[in-house]
Short mmCIF file of C-alpha atoms and ligand atoms in Angstrom, two decimals:
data_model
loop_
_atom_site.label_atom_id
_atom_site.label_comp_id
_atom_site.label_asym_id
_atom_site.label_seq_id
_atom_site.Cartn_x
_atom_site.Cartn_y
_atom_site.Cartn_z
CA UNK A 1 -162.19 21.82 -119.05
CA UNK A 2 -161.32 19.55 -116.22
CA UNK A 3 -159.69 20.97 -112.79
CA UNK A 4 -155.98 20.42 -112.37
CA UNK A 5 -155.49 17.70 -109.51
CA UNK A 6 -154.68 17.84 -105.98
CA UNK A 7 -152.98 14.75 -105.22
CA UNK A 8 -153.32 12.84 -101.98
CA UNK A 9 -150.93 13.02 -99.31
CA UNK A 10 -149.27 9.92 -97.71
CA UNK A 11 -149.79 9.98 -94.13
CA UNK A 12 -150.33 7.29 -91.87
CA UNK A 13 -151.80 7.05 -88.52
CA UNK A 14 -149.25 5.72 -85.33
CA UNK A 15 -151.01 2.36 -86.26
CA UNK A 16 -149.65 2.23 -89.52
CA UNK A 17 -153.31 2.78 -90.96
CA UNK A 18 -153.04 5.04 -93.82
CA UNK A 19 -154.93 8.11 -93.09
CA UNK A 20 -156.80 11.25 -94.92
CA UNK A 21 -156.02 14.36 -93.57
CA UNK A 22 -158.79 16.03 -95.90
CA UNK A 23 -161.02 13.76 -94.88
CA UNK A 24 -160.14 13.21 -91.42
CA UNK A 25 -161.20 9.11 -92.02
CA UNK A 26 -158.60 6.31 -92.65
CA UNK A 27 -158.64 4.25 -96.21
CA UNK A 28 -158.96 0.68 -94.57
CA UNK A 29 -159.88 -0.71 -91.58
CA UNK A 30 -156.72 -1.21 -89.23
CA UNK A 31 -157.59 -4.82 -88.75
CA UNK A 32 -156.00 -5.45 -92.92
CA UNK A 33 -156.30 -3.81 -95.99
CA UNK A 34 -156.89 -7.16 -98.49
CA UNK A 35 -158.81 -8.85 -95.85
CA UNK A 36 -161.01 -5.95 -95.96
CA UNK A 37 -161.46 -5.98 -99.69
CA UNK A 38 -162.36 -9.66 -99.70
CA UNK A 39 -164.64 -9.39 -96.89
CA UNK A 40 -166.44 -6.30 -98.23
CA UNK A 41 -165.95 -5.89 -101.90
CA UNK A 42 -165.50 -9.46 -103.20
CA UNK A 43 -167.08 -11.25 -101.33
CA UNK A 44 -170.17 -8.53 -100.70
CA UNK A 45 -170.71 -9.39 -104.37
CA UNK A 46 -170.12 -12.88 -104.50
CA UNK A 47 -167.21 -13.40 -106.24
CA UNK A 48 -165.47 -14.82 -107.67
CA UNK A 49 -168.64 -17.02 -108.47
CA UNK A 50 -170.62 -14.30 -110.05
CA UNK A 51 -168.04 -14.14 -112.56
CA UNK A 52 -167.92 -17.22 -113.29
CA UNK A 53 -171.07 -16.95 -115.79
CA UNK A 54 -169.72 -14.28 -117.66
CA UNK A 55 -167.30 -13.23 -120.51
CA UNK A 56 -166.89 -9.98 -119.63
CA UNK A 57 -167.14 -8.70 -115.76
CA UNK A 58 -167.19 -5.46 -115.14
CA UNK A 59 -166.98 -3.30 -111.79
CA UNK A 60 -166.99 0.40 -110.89
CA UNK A 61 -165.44 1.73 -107.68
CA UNK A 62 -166.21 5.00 -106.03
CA UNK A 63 -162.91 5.95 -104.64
CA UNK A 64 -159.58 4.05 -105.99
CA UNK A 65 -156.86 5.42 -103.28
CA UNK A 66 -154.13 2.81 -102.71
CA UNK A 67 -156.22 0.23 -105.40
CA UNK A 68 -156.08 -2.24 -102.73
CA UNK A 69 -159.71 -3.44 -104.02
CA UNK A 70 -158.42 -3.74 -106.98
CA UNK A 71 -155.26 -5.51 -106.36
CA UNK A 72 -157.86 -7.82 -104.11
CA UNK A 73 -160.01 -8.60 -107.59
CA UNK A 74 -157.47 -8.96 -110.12
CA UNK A 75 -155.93 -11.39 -107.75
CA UNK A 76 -158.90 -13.45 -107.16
CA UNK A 77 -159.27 -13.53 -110.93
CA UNK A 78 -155.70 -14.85 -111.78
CA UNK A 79 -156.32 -17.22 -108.90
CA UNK A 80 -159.99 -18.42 -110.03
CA UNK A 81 -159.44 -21.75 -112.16
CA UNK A 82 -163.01 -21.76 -113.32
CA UNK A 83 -162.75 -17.83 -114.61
CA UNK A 84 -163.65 -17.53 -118.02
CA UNK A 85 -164.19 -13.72 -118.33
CA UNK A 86 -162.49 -10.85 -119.08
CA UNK A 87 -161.95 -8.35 -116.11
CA UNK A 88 -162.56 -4.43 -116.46
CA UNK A 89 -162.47 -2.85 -113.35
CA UNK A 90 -163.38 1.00 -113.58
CA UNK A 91 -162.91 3.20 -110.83
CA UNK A 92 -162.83 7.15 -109.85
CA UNK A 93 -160.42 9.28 -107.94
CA UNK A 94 -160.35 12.69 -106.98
CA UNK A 95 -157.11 12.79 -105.37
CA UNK A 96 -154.43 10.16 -106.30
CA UNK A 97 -151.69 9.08 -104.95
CA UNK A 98 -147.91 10.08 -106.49
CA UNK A 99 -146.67 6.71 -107.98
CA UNK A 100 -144.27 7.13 -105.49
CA UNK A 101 -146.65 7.41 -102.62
CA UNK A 102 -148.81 4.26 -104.04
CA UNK A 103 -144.87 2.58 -103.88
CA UNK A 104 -144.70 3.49 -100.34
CA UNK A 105 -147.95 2.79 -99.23
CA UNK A 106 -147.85 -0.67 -100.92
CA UNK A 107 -144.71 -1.72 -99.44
CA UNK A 108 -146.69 -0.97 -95.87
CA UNK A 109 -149.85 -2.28 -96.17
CA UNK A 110 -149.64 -5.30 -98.63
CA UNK A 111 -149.15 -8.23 -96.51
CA UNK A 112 -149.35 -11.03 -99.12
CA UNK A 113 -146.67 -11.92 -101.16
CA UNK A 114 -148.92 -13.49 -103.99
CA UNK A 115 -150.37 -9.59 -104.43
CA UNK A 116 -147.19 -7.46 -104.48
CA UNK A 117 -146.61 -8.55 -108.12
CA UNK A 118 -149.33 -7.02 -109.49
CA UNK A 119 -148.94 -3.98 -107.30
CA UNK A 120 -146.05 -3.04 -108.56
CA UNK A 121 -147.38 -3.38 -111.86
CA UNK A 122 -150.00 -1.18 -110.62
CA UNK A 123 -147.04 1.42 -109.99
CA UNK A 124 -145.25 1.00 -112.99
CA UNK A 125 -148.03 1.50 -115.42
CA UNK A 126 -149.16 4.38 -113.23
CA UNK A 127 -150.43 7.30 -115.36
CA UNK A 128 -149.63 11.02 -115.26
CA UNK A 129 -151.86 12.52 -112.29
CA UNK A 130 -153.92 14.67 -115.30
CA UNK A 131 -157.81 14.71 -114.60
CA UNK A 132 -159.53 12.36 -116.90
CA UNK A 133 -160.26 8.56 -118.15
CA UNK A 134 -156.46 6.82 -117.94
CA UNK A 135 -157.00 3.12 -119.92
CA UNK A 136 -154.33 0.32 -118.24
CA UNK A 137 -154.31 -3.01 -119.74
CA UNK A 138 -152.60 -5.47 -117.44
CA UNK A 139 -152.88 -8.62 -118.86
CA UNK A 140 -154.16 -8.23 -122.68
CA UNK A 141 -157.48 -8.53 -123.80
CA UNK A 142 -158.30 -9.62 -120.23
CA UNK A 143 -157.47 -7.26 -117.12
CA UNK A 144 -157.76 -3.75 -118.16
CA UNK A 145 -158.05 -0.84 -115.65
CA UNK A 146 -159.95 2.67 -116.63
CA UNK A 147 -158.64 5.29 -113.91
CA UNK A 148 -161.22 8.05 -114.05
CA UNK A 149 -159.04 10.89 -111.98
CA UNK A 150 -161.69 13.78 -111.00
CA UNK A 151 -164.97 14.37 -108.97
CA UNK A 152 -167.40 11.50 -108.40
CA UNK A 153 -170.27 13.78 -109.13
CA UNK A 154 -168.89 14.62 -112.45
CA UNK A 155 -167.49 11.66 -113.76
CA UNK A 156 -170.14 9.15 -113.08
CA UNK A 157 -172.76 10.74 -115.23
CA UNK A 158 -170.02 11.16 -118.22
CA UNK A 159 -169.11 7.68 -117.43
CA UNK A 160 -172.90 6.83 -117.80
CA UNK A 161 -173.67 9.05 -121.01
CA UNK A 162 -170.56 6.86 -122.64
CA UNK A 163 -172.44 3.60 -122.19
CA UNK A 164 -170.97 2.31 -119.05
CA UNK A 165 -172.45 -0.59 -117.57
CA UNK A 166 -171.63 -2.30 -114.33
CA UNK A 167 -171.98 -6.08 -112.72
CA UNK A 168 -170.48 -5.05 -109.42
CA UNK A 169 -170.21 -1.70 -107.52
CA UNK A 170 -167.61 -1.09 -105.03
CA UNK A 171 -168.93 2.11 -102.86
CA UNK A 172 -165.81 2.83 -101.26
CA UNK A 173 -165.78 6.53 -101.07
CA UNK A 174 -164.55 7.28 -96.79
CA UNK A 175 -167.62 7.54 -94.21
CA UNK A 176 -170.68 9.30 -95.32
CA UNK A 177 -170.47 11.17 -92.13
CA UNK A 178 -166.83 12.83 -93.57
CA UNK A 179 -167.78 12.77 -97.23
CA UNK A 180 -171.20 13.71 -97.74
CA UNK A 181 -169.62 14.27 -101.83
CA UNK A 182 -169.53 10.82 -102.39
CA UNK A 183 -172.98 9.83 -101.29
CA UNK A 184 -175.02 12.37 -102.94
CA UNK A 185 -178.53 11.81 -104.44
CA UNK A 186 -176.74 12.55 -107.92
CA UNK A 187 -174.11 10.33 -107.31
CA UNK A 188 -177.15 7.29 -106.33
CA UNK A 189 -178.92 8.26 -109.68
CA UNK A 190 -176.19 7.65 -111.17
CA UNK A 191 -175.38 4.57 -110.19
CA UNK A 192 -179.17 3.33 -111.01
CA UNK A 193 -178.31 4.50 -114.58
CA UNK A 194 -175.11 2.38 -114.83
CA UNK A 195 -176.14 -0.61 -112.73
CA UNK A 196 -176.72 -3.72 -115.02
CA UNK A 197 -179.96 -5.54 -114.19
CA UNK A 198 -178.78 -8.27 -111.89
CA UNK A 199 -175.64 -6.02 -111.00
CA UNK A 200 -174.55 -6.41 -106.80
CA UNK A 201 -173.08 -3.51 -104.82
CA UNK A 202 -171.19 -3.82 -101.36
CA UNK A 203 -170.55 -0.88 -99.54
CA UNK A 204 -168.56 -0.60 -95.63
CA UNK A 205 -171.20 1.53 -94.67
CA UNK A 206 -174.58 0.54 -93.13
CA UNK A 207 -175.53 4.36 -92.62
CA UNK A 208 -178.97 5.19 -92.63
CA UNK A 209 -178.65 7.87 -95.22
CA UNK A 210 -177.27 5.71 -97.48
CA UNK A 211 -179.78 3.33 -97.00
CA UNK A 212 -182.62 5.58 -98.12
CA UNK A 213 -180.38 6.87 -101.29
CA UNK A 214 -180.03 3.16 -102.18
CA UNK A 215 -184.01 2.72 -101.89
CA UNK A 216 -185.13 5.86 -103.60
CA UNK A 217 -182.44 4.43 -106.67
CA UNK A 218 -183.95 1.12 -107.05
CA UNK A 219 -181.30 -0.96 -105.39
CA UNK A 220 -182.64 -3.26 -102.68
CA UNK A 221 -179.85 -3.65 -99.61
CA UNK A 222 -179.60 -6.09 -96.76
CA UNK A 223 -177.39 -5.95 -93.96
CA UNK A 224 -174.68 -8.51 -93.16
CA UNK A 225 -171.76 -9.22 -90.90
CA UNK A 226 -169.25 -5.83 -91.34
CA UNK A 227 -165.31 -6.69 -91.23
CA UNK A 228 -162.75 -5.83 -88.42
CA UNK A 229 -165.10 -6.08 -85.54
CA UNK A 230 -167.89 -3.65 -87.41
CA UNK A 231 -171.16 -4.78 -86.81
CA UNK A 232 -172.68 -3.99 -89.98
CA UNK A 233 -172.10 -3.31 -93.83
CA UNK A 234 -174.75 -3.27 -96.48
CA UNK A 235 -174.51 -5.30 -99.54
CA UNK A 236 -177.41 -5.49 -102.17
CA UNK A 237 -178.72 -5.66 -105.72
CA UNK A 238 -181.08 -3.90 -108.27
CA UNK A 239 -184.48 -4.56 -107.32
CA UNK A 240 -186.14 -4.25 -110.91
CA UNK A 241 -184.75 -4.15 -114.12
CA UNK A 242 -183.48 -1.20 -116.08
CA UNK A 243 -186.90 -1.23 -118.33
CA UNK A 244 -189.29 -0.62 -115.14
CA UNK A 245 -186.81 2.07 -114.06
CA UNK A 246 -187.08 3.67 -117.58
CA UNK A 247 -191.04 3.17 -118.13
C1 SAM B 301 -161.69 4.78 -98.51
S1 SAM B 301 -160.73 5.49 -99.77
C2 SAM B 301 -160.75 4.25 -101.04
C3 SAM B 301 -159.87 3.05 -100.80
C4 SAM B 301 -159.68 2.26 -102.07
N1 SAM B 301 -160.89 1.75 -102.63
C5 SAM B 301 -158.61 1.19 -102.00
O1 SAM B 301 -158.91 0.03 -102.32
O2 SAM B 301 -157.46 1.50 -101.65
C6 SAM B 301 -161.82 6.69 -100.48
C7 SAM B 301 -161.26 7.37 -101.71
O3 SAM B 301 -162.28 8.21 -102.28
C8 SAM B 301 -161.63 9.36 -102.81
N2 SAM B 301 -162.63 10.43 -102.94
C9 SAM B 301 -163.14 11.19 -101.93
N3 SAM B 301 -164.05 12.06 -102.40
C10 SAM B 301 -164.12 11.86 -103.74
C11 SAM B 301 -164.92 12.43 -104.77
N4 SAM B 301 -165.81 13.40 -104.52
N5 SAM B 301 -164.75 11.98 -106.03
C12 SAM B 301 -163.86 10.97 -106.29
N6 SAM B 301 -163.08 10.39 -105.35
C13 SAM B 301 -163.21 10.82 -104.08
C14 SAM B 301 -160.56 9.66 -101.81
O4 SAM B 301 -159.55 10.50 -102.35
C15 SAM B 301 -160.07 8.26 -101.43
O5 SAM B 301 -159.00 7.86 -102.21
#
């Protein structure tokens, strides 16, 4: 039986950087929320041109909070004229937001008008805060959102054991360093099992624990140009394919 919930709390920092008590880290870089997904997540795993050869692209996210990554992807999609695939973006929470809270935390941090549309669809189709897999289809047959509300650690490998696969993996889960949870061996292994064979990741991080976790999982990881004045993020790829992992 899954845990009840313990939803996030809204609280921002005097900045106006929304901030995790729990966690004592902040969900986005001060410097912008969507810049930071498109510097990080989309463009860590080059897209929108990886999607390009695809009819169906899918990408997992540890750690939805606001689903400003999201927001970020869907909109890159809608705004892609050479797009021909379908988008499922699958992502984990432990703590959601109220659909109030995302509301309010929306109206302060989304700074482009051509994204608040489909944030507040992203509100209004917001499910119950009930642990489990929530299914949102935005536009039909071709945007769909599965919400996994729960623990990283204990999600993922149900997630794997159901068959999912992944293109693109969005490790967005706070600072190692604040969240050891979401960086776990288990939570690496994981990720090996659902990565597809020329599946990307992009992660804010460039620790060197992570780094290790990625190697000893079969991902290979190079280090580029972070965003907001941070040196360094890592972005990378599987380095064989699933059948050498397996054999
Ligand atoms: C940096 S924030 C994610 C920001 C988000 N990707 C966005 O675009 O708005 C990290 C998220 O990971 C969630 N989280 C932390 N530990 C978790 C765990 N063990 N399992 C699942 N989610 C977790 C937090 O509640 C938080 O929402």
């Amino acid at each position: 039986m899954d845990e009840p919930l313990i939803p996030a709390p809204l609280v921002f920092r005097d900045d106006g950087t929304p901030y995790s008590p729990r966690h004592d880290d902040i969900y986005h870089s001060a410097a912008g929320a969507l810049a930071q997904a498109r510097h990080v997540f989309l463009d860590g795993n080059g897209l929108p041109a990886r999607w390009r050869v695809k009819r169906r692209f899918i990408v997992l996210e540890t750690g939805f909070g606001m689903g400003i990554n999201f927001l970020a992807t869907w909109a890159a999609w809608r705004d892609d004229p050479h797009c021909t695939s379908a988008l499922e973006f699958v992502s984990i929470e432990k703590h959601p937001f109220s659909a109030d809270d995302l509301r309010a935390a929306h109206a302060a941090i989304i700074d482009d008008t051509a994204v608040a549309p489909l944030a507040d669809a992203l509100a209004s189709a917001w499910p119950p805060l009930e642990a489990g897999v929530h299914r949102l289809a935005f536009v039909p047959g071709a945007v769909t959102l599965t919400l996994a509300f729960g623990a990283a650690d204990d999600l993922l490998p149900r997630l794997a054991d159901h068959g999912l696969t992944a293109d693109a993996i969005y490790l967005d889960g706070f600072a190692p360093a604040r969240n050891p949870d979401m960086w776990t061996p288990a939570i690496f292994a994981s990720l090996a099992r659902i990565a597809k064979d020329d599946a990307t990741f992009a992660t804010y991080t460039s620790s060197g624990h992570v780094k290790r976790a990625l190697i000893d999982n079969g991902f290979d990881y190079r280090k580029v140009a972070g965003f907001g004045g941070k040196r360094a993020m890592l972005v990378g790829k599987r380095a064989h394919s699933r059948s050498v992992i397996d054999s």
